[in-house]
């Protein structure tokens, strides 16, 4: 549903092996997630390409990808409400060989 939108600060990234990148979760004031006791789960679909670290940046839940080898990976952020409903945001990452 579009009215309960969440968003990630970055939807796509190109990075080199000697970098790391961070994407932040935004939950909009108008969404049904805002102000609720939701849980946030981060995952990466290709852990061989990068290791995820979860952290808080400027008060926002965030994930940082530390590259392990060149390739393509997708970071997924799932926000789940106490009633079990959820929304997901995605960030595609392309790691170049340095």
Coordinates of N, CA, C and O in Angstrom, one line a residue:
X1 N 0.8 -1.2 0.0 CA 0.0 0.0 0.0 C 0.9 1.2 0.0 O 1.8 1.3 0.8
X2 N 0.6 2.2 -0.8 CA 1.4 3.4 -0.9 C 1.3 4.3 0.2 O 2.2 5.1 0.5
X3 N 0.1 4.3 0.9 CA -0.1 5.3 2.0 C 0.7 5.1 3.2 O 0.9 5.9 4.0
X4 N 1.2 3.8 3.4 CA 2.1 3.5 4.6 C 3.5 3.4 4.2 O 4.2 2.5 4.6
X5 N 3.9 4.3 3.3 CA 5.3 4.2 2.7 C 6.4 4.3 3.7 O 6.4 5.2 4.6
X6 N 7.4 3.5 3.5 CA 8.7 3.7 4.1 C 9.6 3.9 3.0 O 9.3 3.6 1.8
X7 N 10.8 4.5 3.3 CA 11.8 4.7 2.2 C 13.2 4.5 2.8 O 13.4 4.7 4.0
X8 N 14.1 4.1 1.9 CA 15.5 4.1 2.2 C 16.2 5.3 1.6 O 15.7 5.8 0.6
X9 N 17.2 5.8 2.3 CA 17.8 7.1 1.8 C 18.5 6.9 0.5 O 18.8 7.8 -0.3
X10 N 18.9 5.6 0.2 CA 19.6 5.3 -1.1 C 18.9 4.1 -1.7 O 18.7 3.1 -1.0
X11 N 18.6 4.2 -3.0 CA 18.0 3.1 -3.7 C 19.0 2.3 -4.5 O 18.7 1.1 -4.8
X12 N 20.1 2.9 -4.9 CA 21.1 2.2 -5.7 C 22.4 2.9 -5.4 O 22.6 4.1 -5.3
X13 N 23.5 2.0 -5.4 CA 24.8 2.5 -5.1 C 25.8 1.8 -5.9 O 25.7 0.6 -6.2
X14 N 26.8 2.5 -6.4 CA 28.0 2.0 -7.0 C 29.2 2.2 -6.0 O 29.3 3.4 -5.5
X15 N 29.9 1.2 -5.7 CA 31.0 1.4 -4.7 C 32.2 0.6 -5.1 O 32.1 -0.4 -5.8
X16 N 33.4 1.0 -4.6 CA 34.6 0.3 -4.8 C 34.9 -0.6 -3.6 O 34.3 -0.4 -2.5
X17 N 35.8 -1.5 -3.8 CA 36.2 -2.5 -2.7 C 36.7 -1.8 -1.4 O 36.5 -2.3 -0.3
X18 N 37.3 -0.6 -1.6 CA 37.9 0.1 -0.4 C 36.9 1.1 0.2 O 37.4 1.9 1.0
X19 N 35.6 1.0 -0.1 CA 34.6 1.9 0.5 C 33.7 1.1 1.3 O 33.7 -0.1 1.3
X20 N 32.8 1.8 2.0 CA 31.6 1.2 2.6 C 30.5 2.2 2.3 O 30.7 3.4 2.1
X21 N 29.2 1.7 2.3 CA 28.1 2.6 2.1 C 27.0 2.4 3.1 O 27.0 1.3 3.7
X22 N 26.3 3.4 3.3 CA 25.2 3.4 4.4 C 23.9 3.8 3.7 O 23.9 4.8 2.9
X23 N 22.8 3.1 4.1 CA 21.5 3.6 3.7 C 20.6 3.7 5.0 O 20.8 2.9 5.9
X24 N 19.8 4.7 5.1 CA 19.0 5.0 6.3 C 17.5 4.7 6.0 O 17.1 4.9 4.8
X25 N 16.8 4.3 7.0 CA 15.4 4.1 6.9 C 14.6 5.3 7.3 O 14.9 6.0 8.3
X26 N 13.7 5.7 6.4 CA 12.8 6.8 6.8 C 11.3 6.3 6.9 O 10.9 5.6 6.0
X27 N 10.7 6.6 8.0 CA 9.3 6.3 8.2 C 8.5 7.6 8.2 O 8.8 8.4 9.0
X28 N 7.6 7.8 7.2 CA 7.0 9.1 7.1 C 5.9 9.4 8.1 O 5.3 8.5 8.6
X29 N 5.8 10.6 8.5 CA 4.8 11.1 9.5 C 3.4 10.6 9.2 O 2.6 10.4 10.0
X30 N 3.1 10.5 7.9 CA 1.7 10.2 7.5 C 1.5 8.7 7.4 O 0.4 8.3 7.1
X31 N 2.5 7.9 7.7 CA 2.3 6.5 7.5 C 1.8 5.8 8.8 O 1.8 6.4 9.9
X32 N 1.2 4.6 8.6 CA 0.7 3.9 9.8 C 1.8 3.3 10.6 O 1.5 2.9 11.8
X33 N 3.0 3.4 10.2 CA 4.1 2.9 11.0 C 4.6 4.0 11.9 O 5.2 3.7 13.0
X34 N 4.4 5.3 11.6 CA 4.9 6.4 12.4 C 4.4 6.4 13.8 O 3.2 6.3 14.0
X35 N 5.3 6.5 14.8 CA 4.9 6.5 16.2 C 4.5 5.2 16.8 O 4.2 5.1 17.9
X36 N 4.6 4.1 16.0 CA 4.3 2.8 16.5 C 5.5 2.1 16.9 O 6.6 2.4 16.5
X37 N 5.3 1.0 17.7 CA 6.4 0.2 18.2 C 6.7 -0.9 17.2 O 6.4 -2.0 17.3
X38 N 7.4 -0.5 16.1 CA 7.7 -1.4 15.0 C 9.1 -2.0 15.2 O 10.0 -1.4 15.9
X39 N 9.4 -3.1 14.6 CA 10.7 -3.7 14.6 C 11.3 -3.5 13.2 O 10.6 -3.5 12.2
X40 N 12.6 -3.4 13.1 CA 13.3 -3.2 11.8 C 14.3 -4.3 11.7 O 15.1 -4.6 12.6
X41 N 14.3 -5.0 10.5 CA 15.2 -6.1 10.2 C 15.9 -5.7 8.9 O 15.2 -5.4 7.9
X42 N 17.2 -5.8 8.9 CA 18.0 -5.6 7.7 C 18.6 -6.9 7.2 O 19.0 -7.8 8.0
X43 N 18.7 -7.1 5.9 CA 19.3 -8.3 5.4 C 19.9 -8.0 4.0 O 19.6 -7.0 3.4
X44 N 20.8 -8.8 3.6 CA 21.5 -8.7 2.3 C 21.3 -10.1 1.6 O 21.5 -11.1 2.2
X45 N 20.9 -10.0 0.3 CA 20.6 -11.3 -0.4 C 21.9 -12.0 -0.9 O 21.8 -13.2 -1.2
X46 N 23.0 -11.3 -0.9 CA 24.2 -11.9 -1.4 C 25.4 -11.6 -0.4 O 26.2 -10.7 -0.6
X47 N 25.4 -12.4 0.7 CA 26.4 -12.1 1.8 C 27.8 -12.3 1.3 O 28.7 -11.8 2.0
X48 N 28.1 -12.9 0.2 CA 29.4 -13.1 -0.3 C 30.0 -11.7 -0.8 O 31.2 -11.5 -0.8
X49 N 29.1 -10.8 -1.3 CA 29.5 -9.5 -1.8 C 29.7 -8.5 -0.7 O 30.6 -7.7 -0.8
X50 N 29.0 -8.6 0.4 CA 29.2 -7.6 1.5 C 28.6 -8.1 2.8 O 27.6 -8.8 2.8
X51 N 29.2 -7.6 3.9 CA 28.7 -7.8 5.2 C 27.9 -6.6 5.7 O 28.4 -5.5 5.6
X52 N 26.7 -6.9 6.3 CA 25.9 -5.8 6.8 C 26.2 -5.5 8.2 O 26.3 -6.4 9.0
X53 N 26.2 -4.2 8.5 CA 26.3 -3.8 9.9 C 25.1 -2.9 10.2 O 24.8 -2.0 9.3
X54 N 24.4 -3.1 11.2 CA 23.2 -2.2 11.5 C 23.7 -1.2 12.5 O 24.5 -1.5 13.4
X55 N 23.2 0.0 12.4 CA 23.6 1.1 13.3 C 22.5 2.2 13.2 O 21.5 2.1 12.5
X56 N 22.7 3.3 14.0 CA 21.8 4.4 13.9 C 22.6 5.6 13.5 O 23.7 5.9 14.0
X57 N 22.1 6.3 12.4 CA 22.8 7.5 11.9 C 21.8 8.7 12.0 O 20.7 8.6 11.4
X58 N 22.2 9.7 12.7 CA 21.4 10.9 12.8 C 20.0 10.6 13.3 O 19.0 11.2 12.9
X59 N 19.9 9.6 14.2 CA 18.6 9.2 14.8 C 17.8 8.2 13.9 O 16.7 7.9 14.3
X60 N 18.3 7.8 12.8 CA 17.6 6.9 11.9 C 18.3 5.5 11.9 O 19.5 5.4 11.9
X61 N 17.4 4.5 11.9 CA 17.9 3.1 11.7 C 18.6 3.1 10.4 O 18.2 3.7 9.4
X62 N 19.8 2.4 10.4 CA 20.5 2.4 9.1 C 21.3 1.0 9.0 O 21.4 0.3 10.0
X63 N 21.8 0.8 7.8 CA 22.6 -0.4 7.6 C 23.8 0.0 6.7 O 23.7 0.9 5.8
X64 N 24.9 -0.5 7.1 CA 26.2 -0.2 6.4 C 26.7 -1.5 5.7 O 26.8 -2.5 6.4
X65 N 27.0 -1.4 4.4 CA 27.6 -2.6 3.7 C 29.1 -2.4 3.6 O 29.6 -1.4 3.2
X66 N 29.8 -3.5 4.1 CA 31.2 -3.5 4.0 C 31.5 -4.5 2.9 O 31.2 -5.7 3.0
X67 N 32.1 -4.1 1.8 CA 32.3 -5.0 0.6 C 33.3 -6.1 0.9 O 34.3 -5.9 1.6
X68 N 33.0 -7.3 0.4 CA 33.9 -8.5 0.6 C 34.4 -8.9 -0.8 O 35.6 -9.4 -0.8
X69 N 33.7 -8.7 -1.8 CA 34.2 -9.1 -3.2 C 33.3 -8.4 -4.2 O 32.1 -8.0 -3.9
X70 N 33.8 -8.1 -5.4 CA 33.0 -7.5 -6.4 C 31.7 -8.3 -6.8 O 31.7 -9.5 -6.7
X71 N 30.6 -7.6 -7.0 CA 29.4 -8.2 -7.4 C 28.2 -7.3 -7.1 O 28.3 -6.1 -6.8
X72 N 27.0 -7.9 -7.2 CA 25.8 -7.2 -7.0 C 25.0 -7.8 -5.8 O 24.9 -9.0 -5.7
X73 N 24.5 -6.9 -5.0 CA 23.7 -7.4 -3.8 C 22.5 -6.4 -3.6 O 22.6 -5.2 -4.0
X74 N 21.5 -6.9 -2.9 CA 20.3 -6.1 -2.6 C 20.2 -6.1 -1.1 O 20.1 -7.1 -0.4
X75 N 20.2 -4.9 -0.5 CA 19.9 -4.7 0.9 C 18.4 -4.6 1.1 O 17.8 -3.8 0.4
X76 N 17.8 -5.3 2.0 CA 16.4 -5.3 2.3 C 16.2 -4.8 3.7 O 16.8 -5.3 4.6
X77 N 15.2 -3.9 3.9 CA 14.8 -3.4 5.2 C 13.3 -3.7 5.4 O 12.5 -3.3 4.6
X78 N 13.0 -4.5 6.4 CA 11.6 -4.9 6.6 C 11.2 -4.2 8.0 O 11.9 -4.4 9.0
X79 N 10.1 -3.5 7.9 CA 9.6 -2.8 9.1 C 8.3 -3.6 9.4 O 7.3 -3.6 8.6
X80 N 8.2 -4.1 10.6 CA 7.0 -4.9 11.0 C 6.3 -4.3 12.2 O 7.0 -4.0 13.2
X81 N 5.0 -4.2 12.1 CA 4.2 -3.7 13.2 C 3.9 -4.8 14.2 O 3.9 -6.0 13.8
X82 N 3.4 -4.5 15.4 CA 3.1 -5.5 16.4 C 2.0 -6.5 15.9 O 1.9 -7.6 16.3
X83 N 1.1 -6.0 15.0 CA 0.0 -6.9 14.4 C 0.5 -7.8 13.3 O -0.2 -8.6 12.7
X84 N 1.8 -7.7 13.0 CA 2.4 -8.6 12.0 C 2.4 -8.0 10.6 O 3.0 -8.6 9.7
X85 N 1.8 -6.9 10.3 CA 1.8 -6.3 9.0 C 3.2 -5.7 8.8 O 3.8 -5.2 9.8
X86 N 3.7 -5.6 7.6 CA 5.0 -5.1 7.3 C 5.1 -4.4 6.0 O 4.2 -4.5 5.1
X87 N 6.2 -3.7 5.8 CA 6.6 -3.1 4.5 C 8.1 -3.2 4.4 O 8.8 -3.4 5.3
X88 N 8.5 -3.2 3.1 CA 9.9 -3.4 2.8 C 10.4 -2.3 1.9 O 9.7 -1.8 1.1
X89 N 11.7 -2.0 2.1 CA 12.4 -1.1 1.2 C 13.7 -1.8 0.8 O 14.2 -2.7 1.4
X90 N 14.2 -1.4 -0.4 CA 15.3 -2.1 -1.0 C 16.4 -1.1 -1.5 O 16.1 0.0 -1.9
X91 N 17.6 -1.5 -1.4 CA 18.8 -0.7 -1.9 C 19.7 -1.7 -2.7 O 20.2 -2.6 -2.1
X92 N 19.8 -1.4 -4.0 CA 20.7 -2.3 -4.8 C 22.1 -1.7 -4.8 O 22.3 -0.5 -4.9
X93 N 23.1 -2.6 -4.6 CA 24.5 -2.2 -4.5 C 25.3 -3.0 -5.5 O 25.2 -4.2 -5.7
X94 N 26.1 -2.2 -6.3 CA 27.1 -2.8 -7.2 C 28.5 -2.5 -6.7 O 28.9 -1.4 -6.6
X95 N 29.2 -3.6 -6.4 CA 30.6 -3.4 -5.9 C 31.5 -3.6 -7.0 O 31.5 -4.7 -7.6
X96 N 32.3 -2.6 -7.4 CA 33.3 -2.7 -8.4 C 34.6 -3.2 -7.9 O 34.9 -3.0 -6.7
X97 N 35.4 -3.9 -8.7 CA 36.8 -4.2 -8.3 C 37.6 -3.0 -8.3 O 37.5 -2.2 -9.2
X98 N 38.4 -2.8 -7.3 CA 39.2 -1.5 -7.1 C 40.3 -1.5 -8.1 O 40.9 -2.6 -8.5

